[in-house]
Coordinates of C-alpha atoms and ligand atoms in Angstrom, one line a residue:
X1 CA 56.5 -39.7 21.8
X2 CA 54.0 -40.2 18.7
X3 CA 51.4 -41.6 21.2
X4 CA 51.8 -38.5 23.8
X5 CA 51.3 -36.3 21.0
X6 CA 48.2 -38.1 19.7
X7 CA 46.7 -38.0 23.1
X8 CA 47.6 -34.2 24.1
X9 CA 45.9 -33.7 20.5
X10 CA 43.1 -35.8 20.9
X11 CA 42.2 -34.0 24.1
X12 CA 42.6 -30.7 23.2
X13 CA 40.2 -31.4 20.5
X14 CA 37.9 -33.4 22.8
X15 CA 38.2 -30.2 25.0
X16 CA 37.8 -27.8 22.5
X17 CA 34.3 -29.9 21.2
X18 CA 33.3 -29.4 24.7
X19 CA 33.6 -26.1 24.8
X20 CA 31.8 -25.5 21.8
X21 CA 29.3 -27.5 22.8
X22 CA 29.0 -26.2 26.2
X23 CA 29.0 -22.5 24.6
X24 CA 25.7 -23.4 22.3
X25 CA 23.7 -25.0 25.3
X26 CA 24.8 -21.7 27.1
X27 CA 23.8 -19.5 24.6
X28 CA 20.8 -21.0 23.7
X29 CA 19.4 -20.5 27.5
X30 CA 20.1 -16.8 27.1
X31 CA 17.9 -16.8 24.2
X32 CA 14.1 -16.4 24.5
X33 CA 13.0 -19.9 23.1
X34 CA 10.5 -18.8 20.7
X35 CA 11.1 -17.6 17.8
X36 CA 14.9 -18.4 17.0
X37 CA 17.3 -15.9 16.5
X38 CA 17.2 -15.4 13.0
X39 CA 20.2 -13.7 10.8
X40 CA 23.8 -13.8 11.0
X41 CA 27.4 -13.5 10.6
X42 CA 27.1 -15.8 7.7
X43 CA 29.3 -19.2 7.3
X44 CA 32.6 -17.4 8.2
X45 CA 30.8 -16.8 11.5
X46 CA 27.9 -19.3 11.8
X47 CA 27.7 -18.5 15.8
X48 CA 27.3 -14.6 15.9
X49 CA 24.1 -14.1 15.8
X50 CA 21.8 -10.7 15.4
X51 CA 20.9 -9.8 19.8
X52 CA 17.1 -11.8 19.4
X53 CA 15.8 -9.1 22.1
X54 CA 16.4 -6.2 19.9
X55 CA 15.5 -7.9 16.7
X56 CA 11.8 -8.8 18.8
X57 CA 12.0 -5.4 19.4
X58 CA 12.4 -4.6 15.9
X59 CA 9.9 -6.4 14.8
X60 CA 6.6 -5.7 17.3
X61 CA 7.7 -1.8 16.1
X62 CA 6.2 -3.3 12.6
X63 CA 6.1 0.3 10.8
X64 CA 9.2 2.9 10.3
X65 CA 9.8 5.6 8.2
X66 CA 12.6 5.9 5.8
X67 CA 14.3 9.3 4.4
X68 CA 16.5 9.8 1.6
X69 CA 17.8 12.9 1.2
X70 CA 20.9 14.9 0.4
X71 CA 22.3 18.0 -1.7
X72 CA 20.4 16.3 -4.5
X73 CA 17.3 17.5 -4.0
X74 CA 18.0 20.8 -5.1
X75 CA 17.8 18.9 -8.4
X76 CA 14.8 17.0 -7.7
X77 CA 16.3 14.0 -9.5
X78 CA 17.0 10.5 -8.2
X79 CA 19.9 10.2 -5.2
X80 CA 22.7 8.6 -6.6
X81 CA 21.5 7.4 -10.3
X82 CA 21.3 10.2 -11.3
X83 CA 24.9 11.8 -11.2
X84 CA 25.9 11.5 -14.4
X85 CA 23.1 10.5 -16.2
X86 CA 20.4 12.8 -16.0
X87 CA 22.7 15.5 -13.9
X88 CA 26.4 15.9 -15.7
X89 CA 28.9 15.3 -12.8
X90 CA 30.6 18.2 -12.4
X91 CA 27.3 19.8 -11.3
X92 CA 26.0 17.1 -9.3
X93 CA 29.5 17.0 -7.4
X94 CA 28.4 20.7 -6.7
X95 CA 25.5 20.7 -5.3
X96 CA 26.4 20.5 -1.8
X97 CA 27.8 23.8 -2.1
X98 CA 24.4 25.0 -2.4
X99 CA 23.0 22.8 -0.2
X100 CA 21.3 24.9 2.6
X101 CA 17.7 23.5 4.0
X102 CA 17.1 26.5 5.9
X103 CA 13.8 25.2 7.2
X104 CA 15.3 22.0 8.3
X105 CA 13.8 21.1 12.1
X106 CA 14.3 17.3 13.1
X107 CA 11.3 17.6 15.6
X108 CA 9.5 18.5 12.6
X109 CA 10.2 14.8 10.9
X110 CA 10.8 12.5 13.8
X111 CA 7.0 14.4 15.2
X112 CA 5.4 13.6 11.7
X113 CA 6.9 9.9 12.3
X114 CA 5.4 9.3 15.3
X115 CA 2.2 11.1 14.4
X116 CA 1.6 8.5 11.4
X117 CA 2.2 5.8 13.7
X118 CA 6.3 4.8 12.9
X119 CA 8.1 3.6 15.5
X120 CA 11.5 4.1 14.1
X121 CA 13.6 6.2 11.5
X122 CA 16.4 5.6 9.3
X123 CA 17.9 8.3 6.7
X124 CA 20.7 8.0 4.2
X125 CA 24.0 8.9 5.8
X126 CA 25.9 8.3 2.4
X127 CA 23.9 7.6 -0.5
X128 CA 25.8 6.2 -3.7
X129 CA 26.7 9.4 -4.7
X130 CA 29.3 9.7 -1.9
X131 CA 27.9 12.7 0.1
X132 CA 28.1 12.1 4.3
X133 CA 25.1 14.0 5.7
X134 CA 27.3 14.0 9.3
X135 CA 30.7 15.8 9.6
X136 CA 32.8 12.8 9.2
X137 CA 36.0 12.7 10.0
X138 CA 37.3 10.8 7.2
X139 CA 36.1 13.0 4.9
X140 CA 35.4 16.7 3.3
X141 CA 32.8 15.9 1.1
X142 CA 30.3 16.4 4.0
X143 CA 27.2 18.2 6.0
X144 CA 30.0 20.6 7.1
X145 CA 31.1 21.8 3.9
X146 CA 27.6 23.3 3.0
X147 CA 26.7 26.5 3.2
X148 CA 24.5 25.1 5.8
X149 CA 26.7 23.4 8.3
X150 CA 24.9 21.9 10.7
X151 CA 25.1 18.3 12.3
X152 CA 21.5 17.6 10.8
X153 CA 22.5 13.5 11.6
X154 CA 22.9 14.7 15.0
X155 CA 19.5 16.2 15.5
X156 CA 17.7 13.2 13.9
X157 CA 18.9 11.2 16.3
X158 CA 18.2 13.6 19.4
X159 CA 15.3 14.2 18.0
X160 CA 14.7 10.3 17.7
X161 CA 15.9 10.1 21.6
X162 CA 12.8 13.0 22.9
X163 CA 10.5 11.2 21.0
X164 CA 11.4 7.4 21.6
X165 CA 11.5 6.7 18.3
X166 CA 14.1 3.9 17.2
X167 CA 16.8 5.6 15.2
X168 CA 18.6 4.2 12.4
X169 CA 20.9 4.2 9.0
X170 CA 21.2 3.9 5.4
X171 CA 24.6 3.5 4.1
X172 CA 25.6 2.9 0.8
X173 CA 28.8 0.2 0.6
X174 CA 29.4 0.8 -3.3
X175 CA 30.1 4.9 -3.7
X176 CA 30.7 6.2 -7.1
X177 CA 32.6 9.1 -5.9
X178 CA 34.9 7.9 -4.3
X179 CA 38.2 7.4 -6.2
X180 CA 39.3 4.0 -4.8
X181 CA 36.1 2.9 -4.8
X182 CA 36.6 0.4 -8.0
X183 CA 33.5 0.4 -10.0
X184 CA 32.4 3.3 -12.6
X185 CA 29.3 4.8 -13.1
X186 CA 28.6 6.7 -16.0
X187 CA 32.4 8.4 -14.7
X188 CA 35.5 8.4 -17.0
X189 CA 37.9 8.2 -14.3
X190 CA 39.8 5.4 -15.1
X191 CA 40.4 2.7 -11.9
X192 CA 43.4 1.8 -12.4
X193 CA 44.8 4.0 -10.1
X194 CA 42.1 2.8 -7.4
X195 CA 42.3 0.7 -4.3
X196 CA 39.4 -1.1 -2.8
X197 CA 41.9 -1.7 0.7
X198 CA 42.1 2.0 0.9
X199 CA 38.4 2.3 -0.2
X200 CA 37.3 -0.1 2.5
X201 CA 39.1 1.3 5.1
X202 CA 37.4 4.7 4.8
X203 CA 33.7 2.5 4.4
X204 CA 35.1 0.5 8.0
X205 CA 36.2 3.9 9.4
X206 CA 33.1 5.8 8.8
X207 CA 30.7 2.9 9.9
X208 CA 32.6 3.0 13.5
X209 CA 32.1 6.8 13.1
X210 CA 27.8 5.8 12.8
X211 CA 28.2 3.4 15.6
X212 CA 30.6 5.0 18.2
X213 CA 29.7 8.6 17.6
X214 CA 25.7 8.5 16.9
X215 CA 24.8 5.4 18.3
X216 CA 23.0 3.8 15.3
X217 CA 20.6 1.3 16.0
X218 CA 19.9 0.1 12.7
X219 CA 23.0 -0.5 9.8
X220 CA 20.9 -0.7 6.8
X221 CA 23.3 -1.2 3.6
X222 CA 23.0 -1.0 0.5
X223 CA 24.8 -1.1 -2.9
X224 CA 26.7 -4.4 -2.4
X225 CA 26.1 -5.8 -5.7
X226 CA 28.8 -5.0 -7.8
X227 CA 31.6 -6.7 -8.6
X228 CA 34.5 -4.7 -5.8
X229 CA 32.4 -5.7 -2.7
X230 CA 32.6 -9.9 -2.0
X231 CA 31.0 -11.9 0.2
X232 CA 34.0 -12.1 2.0
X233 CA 33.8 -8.3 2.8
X234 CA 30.3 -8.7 3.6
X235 CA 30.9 -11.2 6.7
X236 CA 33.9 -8.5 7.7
X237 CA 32.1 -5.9 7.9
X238 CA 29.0 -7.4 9.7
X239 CA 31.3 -8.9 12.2
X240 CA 33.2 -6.2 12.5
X241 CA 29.9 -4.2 13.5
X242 CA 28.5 -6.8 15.8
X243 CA 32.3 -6.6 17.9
X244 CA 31.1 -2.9 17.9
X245 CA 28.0 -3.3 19.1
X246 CA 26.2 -6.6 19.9
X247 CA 22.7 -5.4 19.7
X248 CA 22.8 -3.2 16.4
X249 CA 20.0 -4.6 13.7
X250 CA 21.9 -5.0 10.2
X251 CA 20.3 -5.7 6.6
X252 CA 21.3 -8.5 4.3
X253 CA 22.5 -6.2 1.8
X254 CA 25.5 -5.9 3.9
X255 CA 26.4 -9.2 2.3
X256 CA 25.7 -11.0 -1.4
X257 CA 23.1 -13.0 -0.9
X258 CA 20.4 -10.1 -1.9
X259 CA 20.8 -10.6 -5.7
X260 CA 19.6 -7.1 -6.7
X261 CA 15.4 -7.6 -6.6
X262 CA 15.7 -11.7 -5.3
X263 CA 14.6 -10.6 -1.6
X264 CA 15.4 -12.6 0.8
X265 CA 14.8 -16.0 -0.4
X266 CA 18.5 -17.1 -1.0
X267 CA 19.9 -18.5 2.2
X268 CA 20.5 -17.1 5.6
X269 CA 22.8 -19.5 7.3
X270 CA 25.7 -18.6 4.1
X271 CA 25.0 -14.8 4.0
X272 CA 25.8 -12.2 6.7
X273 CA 22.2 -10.2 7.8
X274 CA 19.6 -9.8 10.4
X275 CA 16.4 -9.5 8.0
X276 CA 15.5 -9.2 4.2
X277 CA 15.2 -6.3 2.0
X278 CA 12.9 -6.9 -0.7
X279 CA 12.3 -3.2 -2.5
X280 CA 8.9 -1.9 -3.6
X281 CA 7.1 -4.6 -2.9
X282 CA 5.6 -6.9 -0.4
X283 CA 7.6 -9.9 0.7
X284 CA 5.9 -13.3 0.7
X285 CA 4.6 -15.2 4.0
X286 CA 7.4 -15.8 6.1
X287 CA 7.5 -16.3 9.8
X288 CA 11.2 -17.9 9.5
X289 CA 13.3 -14.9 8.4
X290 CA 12.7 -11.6 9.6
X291 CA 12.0 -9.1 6.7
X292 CA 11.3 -5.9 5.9
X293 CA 9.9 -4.0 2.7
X294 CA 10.8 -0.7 1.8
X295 CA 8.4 1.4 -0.4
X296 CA 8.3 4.9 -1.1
X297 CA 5.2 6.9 -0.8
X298 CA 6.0 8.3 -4.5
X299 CA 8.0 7.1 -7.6
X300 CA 11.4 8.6 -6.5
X301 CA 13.4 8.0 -3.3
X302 CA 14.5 11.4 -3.1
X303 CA 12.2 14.4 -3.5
X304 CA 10.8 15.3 -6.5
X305 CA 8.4 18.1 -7.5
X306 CA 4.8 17.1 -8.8
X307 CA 6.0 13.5 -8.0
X308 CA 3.1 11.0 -8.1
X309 CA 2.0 10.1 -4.9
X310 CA 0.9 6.9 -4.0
X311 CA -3.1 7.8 -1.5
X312 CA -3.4 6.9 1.7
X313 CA -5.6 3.7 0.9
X314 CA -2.6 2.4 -0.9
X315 CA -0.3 3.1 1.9
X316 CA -2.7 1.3 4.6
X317 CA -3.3 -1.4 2.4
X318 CA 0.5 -1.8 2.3
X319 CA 1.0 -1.9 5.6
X320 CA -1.6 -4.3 6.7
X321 CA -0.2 -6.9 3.6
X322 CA 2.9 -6.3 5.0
X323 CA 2.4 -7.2 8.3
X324 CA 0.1 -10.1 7.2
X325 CA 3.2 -11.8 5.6
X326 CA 4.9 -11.2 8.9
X327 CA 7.4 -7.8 7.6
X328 CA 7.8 -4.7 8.8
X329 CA 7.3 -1.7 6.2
X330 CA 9.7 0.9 5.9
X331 CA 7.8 3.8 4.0
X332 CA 10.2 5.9 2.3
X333 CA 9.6 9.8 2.2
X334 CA 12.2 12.7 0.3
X335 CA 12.0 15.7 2.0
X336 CA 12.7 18.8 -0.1
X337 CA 16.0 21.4 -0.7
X338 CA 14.9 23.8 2.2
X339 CA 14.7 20.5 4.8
X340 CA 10.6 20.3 5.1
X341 CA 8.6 17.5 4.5
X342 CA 6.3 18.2 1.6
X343 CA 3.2 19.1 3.1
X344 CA 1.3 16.7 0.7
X345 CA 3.2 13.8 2.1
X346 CA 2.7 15.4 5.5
X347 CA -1.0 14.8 5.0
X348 CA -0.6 11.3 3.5
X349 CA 1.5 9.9 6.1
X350 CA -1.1 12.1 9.2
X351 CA -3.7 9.9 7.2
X352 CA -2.1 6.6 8.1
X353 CA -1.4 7.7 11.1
X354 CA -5.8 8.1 11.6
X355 CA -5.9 4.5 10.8
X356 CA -3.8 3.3 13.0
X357 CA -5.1 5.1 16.0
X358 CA -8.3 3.1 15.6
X359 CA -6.3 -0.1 14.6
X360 CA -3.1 -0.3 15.8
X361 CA -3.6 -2.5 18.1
X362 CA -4.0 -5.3 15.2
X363 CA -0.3 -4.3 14.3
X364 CA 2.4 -3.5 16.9
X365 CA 3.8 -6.0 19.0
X366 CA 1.7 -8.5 16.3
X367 CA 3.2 -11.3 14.2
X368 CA 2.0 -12.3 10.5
X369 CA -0.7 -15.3 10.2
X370 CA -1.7 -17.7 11.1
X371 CA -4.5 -17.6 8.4
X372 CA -2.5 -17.3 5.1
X373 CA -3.3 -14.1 3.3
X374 CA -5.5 -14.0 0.5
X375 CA -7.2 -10.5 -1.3
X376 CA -9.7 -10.2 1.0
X377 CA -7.9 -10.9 4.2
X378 CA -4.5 -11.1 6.0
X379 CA -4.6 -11.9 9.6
X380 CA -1.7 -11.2 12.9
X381 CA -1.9 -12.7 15.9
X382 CA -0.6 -11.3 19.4
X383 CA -0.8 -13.4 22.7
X384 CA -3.9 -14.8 22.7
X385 CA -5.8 -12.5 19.9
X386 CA -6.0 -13.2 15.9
X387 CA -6.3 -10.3 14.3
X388 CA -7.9 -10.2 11.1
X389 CA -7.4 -7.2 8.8
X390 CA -10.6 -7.0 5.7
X391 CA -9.8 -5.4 3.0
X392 CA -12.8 -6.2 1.3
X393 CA -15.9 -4.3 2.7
X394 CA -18.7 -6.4 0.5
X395 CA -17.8 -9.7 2.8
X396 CA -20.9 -10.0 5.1
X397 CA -19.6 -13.0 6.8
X398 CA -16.5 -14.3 7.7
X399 CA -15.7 -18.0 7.9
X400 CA -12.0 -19.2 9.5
X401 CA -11.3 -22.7 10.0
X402 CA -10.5 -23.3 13.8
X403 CA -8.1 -26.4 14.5
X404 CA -8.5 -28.5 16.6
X405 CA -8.8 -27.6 20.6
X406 CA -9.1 -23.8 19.3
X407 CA -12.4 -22.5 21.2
X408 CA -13.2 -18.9 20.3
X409 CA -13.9 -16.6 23.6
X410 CA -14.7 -13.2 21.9
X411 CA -15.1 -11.6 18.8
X412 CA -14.7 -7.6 18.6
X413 CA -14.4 -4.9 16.0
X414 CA -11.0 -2.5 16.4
X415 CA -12.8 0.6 16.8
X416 CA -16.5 -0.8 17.5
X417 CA -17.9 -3.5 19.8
X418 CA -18.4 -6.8 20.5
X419 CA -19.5 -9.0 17.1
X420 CA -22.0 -12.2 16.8
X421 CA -20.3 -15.4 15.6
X422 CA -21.2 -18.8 15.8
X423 CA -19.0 -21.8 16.1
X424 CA -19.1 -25.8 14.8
X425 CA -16.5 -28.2 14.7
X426 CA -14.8 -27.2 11.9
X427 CA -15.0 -23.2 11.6
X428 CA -15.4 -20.2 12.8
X429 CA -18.5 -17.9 11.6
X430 CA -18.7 -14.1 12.2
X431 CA -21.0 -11.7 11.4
X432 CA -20.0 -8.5 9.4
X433 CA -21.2 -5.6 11.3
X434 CA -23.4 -3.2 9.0
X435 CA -21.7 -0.1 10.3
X436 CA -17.5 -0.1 10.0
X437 CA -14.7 2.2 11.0
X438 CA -11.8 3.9 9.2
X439 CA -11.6 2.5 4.9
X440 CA -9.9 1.1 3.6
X441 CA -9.8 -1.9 6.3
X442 CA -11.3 -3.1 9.1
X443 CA -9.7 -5.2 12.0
X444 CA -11.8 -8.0 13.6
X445 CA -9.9 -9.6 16.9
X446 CA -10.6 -13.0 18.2
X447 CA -10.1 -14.0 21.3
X448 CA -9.2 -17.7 21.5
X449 CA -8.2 -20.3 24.7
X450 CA -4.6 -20.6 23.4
X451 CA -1.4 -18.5 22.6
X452 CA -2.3 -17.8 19.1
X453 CA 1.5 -18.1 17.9
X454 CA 1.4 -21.8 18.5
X455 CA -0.7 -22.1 15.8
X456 CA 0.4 -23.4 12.4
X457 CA 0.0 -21.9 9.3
X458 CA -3.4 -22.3 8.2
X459 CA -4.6 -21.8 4.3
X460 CA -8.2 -20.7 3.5
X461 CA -9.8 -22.2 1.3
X462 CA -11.5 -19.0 -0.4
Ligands
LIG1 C1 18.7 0.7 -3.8 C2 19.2 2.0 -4.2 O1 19.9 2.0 -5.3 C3 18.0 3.0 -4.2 O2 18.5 4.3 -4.6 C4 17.4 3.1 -2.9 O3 18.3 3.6 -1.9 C5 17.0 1.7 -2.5 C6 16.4 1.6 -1.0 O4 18.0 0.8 -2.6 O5 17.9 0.2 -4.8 C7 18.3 -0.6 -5.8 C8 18.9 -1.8 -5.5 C9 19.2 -2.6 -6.6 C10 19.0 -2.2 -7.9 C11 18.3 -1.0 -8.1 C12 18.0 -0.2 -7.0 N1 19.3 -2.9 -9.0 O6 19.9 -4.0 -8.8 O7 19.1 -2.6 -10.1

């Protein structure tokens, strides 16, 4: 009897080792062998993995714009932070009953998008103030209780859908509004009363409602840092969305392991998320772990009036470090109370738009390196092309080391013509043109005998 049940359980696990084993090598075929899928369910689900074709997708798209915006901008102050700090929270919780952005036209922001070269779009949907910018069924506190009414989240995404532009959204997971939500924020409500299950439920409910009812492509959370969301909720909820949806893209501040400004450099494989987040500012070099840096093209998320604005030379530079590291950027703009785009940012993101008519081709569809950047340069590479994007327009020659095997077939200037270079053994010499297109950067590709991602990294030494 003892040895019967030893060998029925020694089988089943035997079979069940197969089966795993079988279900790896399986997957694994489906996958495109180069590069891995990165990203995760975490260690509560170290097999579901982020859909590798949509995250390649993603990632050639290089360059999306971000929106934050809700009743809040009738006060010009910052979304979220500022309820009950600089606004007193009985008139922040009102605003929405003001909120009416009569001059609101999605064609008018997803058209701007594509004109400054973005190839996707994601917008708050709750912010950590609590407002839904969608009628959501699970709540009042809504788009439909404004004066205005309107299913704007709808028209973003049809809008999104004419203009084949990638659409996606921010949600908040902590919300300070909420009253089972069971952290504080400058609010006197005591918690006691609160219930993070009920809380929880509502956040699962109105994700489904994002997924199911406007397709989101993109979950981009945020706000998982305090102390009532675990990392245990963090692996629900991303598995509960990739059961949804096996091709939706989700950020790792759906789980713990983004320590508020740490990036993405704490581990993958234990934290649920597709890609990093690190916030105003450029990630490092990373061709492991997908990442994406969000910056906002002022000081303040959401709209504010006379905000500094960051020029256009700033914003291209930006871009071309970000993509040099191999991220995407995520250029946050906050449109205003009556639902326009300022016009200023208008002509700041047209701008980068210019420079990427002339250059784009050095950035979609292109992965950082394999020259390391330094202040001068950053390079991409796509099929057999290295890109390199100078930032410094005093260099009148360029010297890359060339590994071994690497022969050089053509040298040209994005925007220009062909460019002289000479070759040795060890390097790779090119001569600056005198006359260069669009500041603040110029994009030299290189036409090499090889796929130019099978290169290693290569550091230069000036
Ligand atoms: C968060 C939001 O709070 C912010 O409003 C914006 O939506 C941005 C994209 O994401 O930014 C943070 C995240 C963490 C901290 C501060 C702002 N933090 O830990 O202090």
């Amino acid at each position: 009897m003892k040895t019967y049940f030893s060998y029925v359980w020694h089988s089943l696990i035997r079979g069940v080792i197969l089966l795993v084993v079988a279900f790896s090598v399986f997957s694994c075929s489906e996958q495109p062998a180069w590069p891995p899928p990165p990203g995760g369910g975490g260690e509560a689900f170290p097999d579901l993995k982020t859909n590798a074709m949509a995250m390649q997708q993603w990632q050639d798209m290089r360059f999306g714009m971000f929106v934050h915006w809700g009743p809040v901008a009738l006060q010009g102050t910052e979304i979220g932070w500022s309820r009950g700090r600089e606004v007193p929270i009985s008139v922040y919780d009102s605003l929405y009953l003001r909120f009416n952005p009569m001059r609101f036209k999605a064609d008018e922001w997803i058209s701007l998008a594509k004109e400054a070269g973005m190839k996707y779009f994601v917008i708050t949907t709750k912010h950590h103030d609590g407002f839904s910018i969608w009628p959501s069924k699970y709540t009042d506190y809504d788009i439909e209780s404004t004066p205005f009414k309107r299913d704007v989240l709808r028209e973003m995404q049809l809008a999104c859908e004419k203009h084949g532009i990638l659409f996606g959204t921010y949600h908040s997971i902590l919300d300070w509004k909420h009253p089972h939500y069971t952290t504080r924020y400058n609010d006197p409500r005591p918690v006691e009363e609160s219930d993070m299950s009920i809380y929880k439920e509502f956040l699962f409910n109105q994700v489904e409602e994002l997924v199911e009812d406007y397709q989101t492509n993109i979950l981009w959370f945020d706000g998982q840092w305090e102390a009532s969301w675990t990392h245990q909720d963090g692996m629900e909820l991303y598995k509960f969305i990739r059961d949804l949806k096996d091709d939706i893209l989700i950020n790792n501040r759906v789980d713990k392991g983004y320590k508020s400004m740490a990036g993405m450099t704490d581990s993958v494989a234990k934290y649920a998320g597709d890609f990093g987040t690190p916030e105003q500012r450029i990630g490092g070099f990373n061709r492991d772990f997908p990442w994406e840096s969000c910056i906002t093209v002022g000081e303040q998320w959401a709209w504010k009036p006379d905000d500094q604005l960051k020029t256009s030379e700033e914003l291209i530079l930006t871009l071309i470090k970000t993509i040099g590291g191999n991220g995407n950027l995520l250029l946050n703009v906050g449109p205003m109370p009556d639902g326009r785009i300022e016009p200023r940012q208008v002509e700041l993101l047209k701008e980068v738009g210019r420079w990427l008519q002339v250059n784009g081709e050095g950035v979609y569809g292109t992965r950082g390196g394999p020259y390391l950047p330094n202040n001068q340069l950053v390079t991409t590479h796509k099929g057999q092309d290295v890109f390199v994007h100078v930032m410094d327009d005093n260099l009148k020659e360029i010297i890359l080391p060339l590994p071994e095997g690497i022969r050089v077939r053509a040298v040209s200037l994005l925007g220009g013509n062909r460019v002289s270079y000479t070759t040795d053994k060890e390097n790779l010499r090119i001569e600056v043109p005198d006359r260069l297109p669009a500041a603040p950067a110029y994009v030299l590709r290189i036409r090499i005998n090889r796929p130019a991602h099978l290169l290693d990294d290569i550091k230069l030494e000036w």
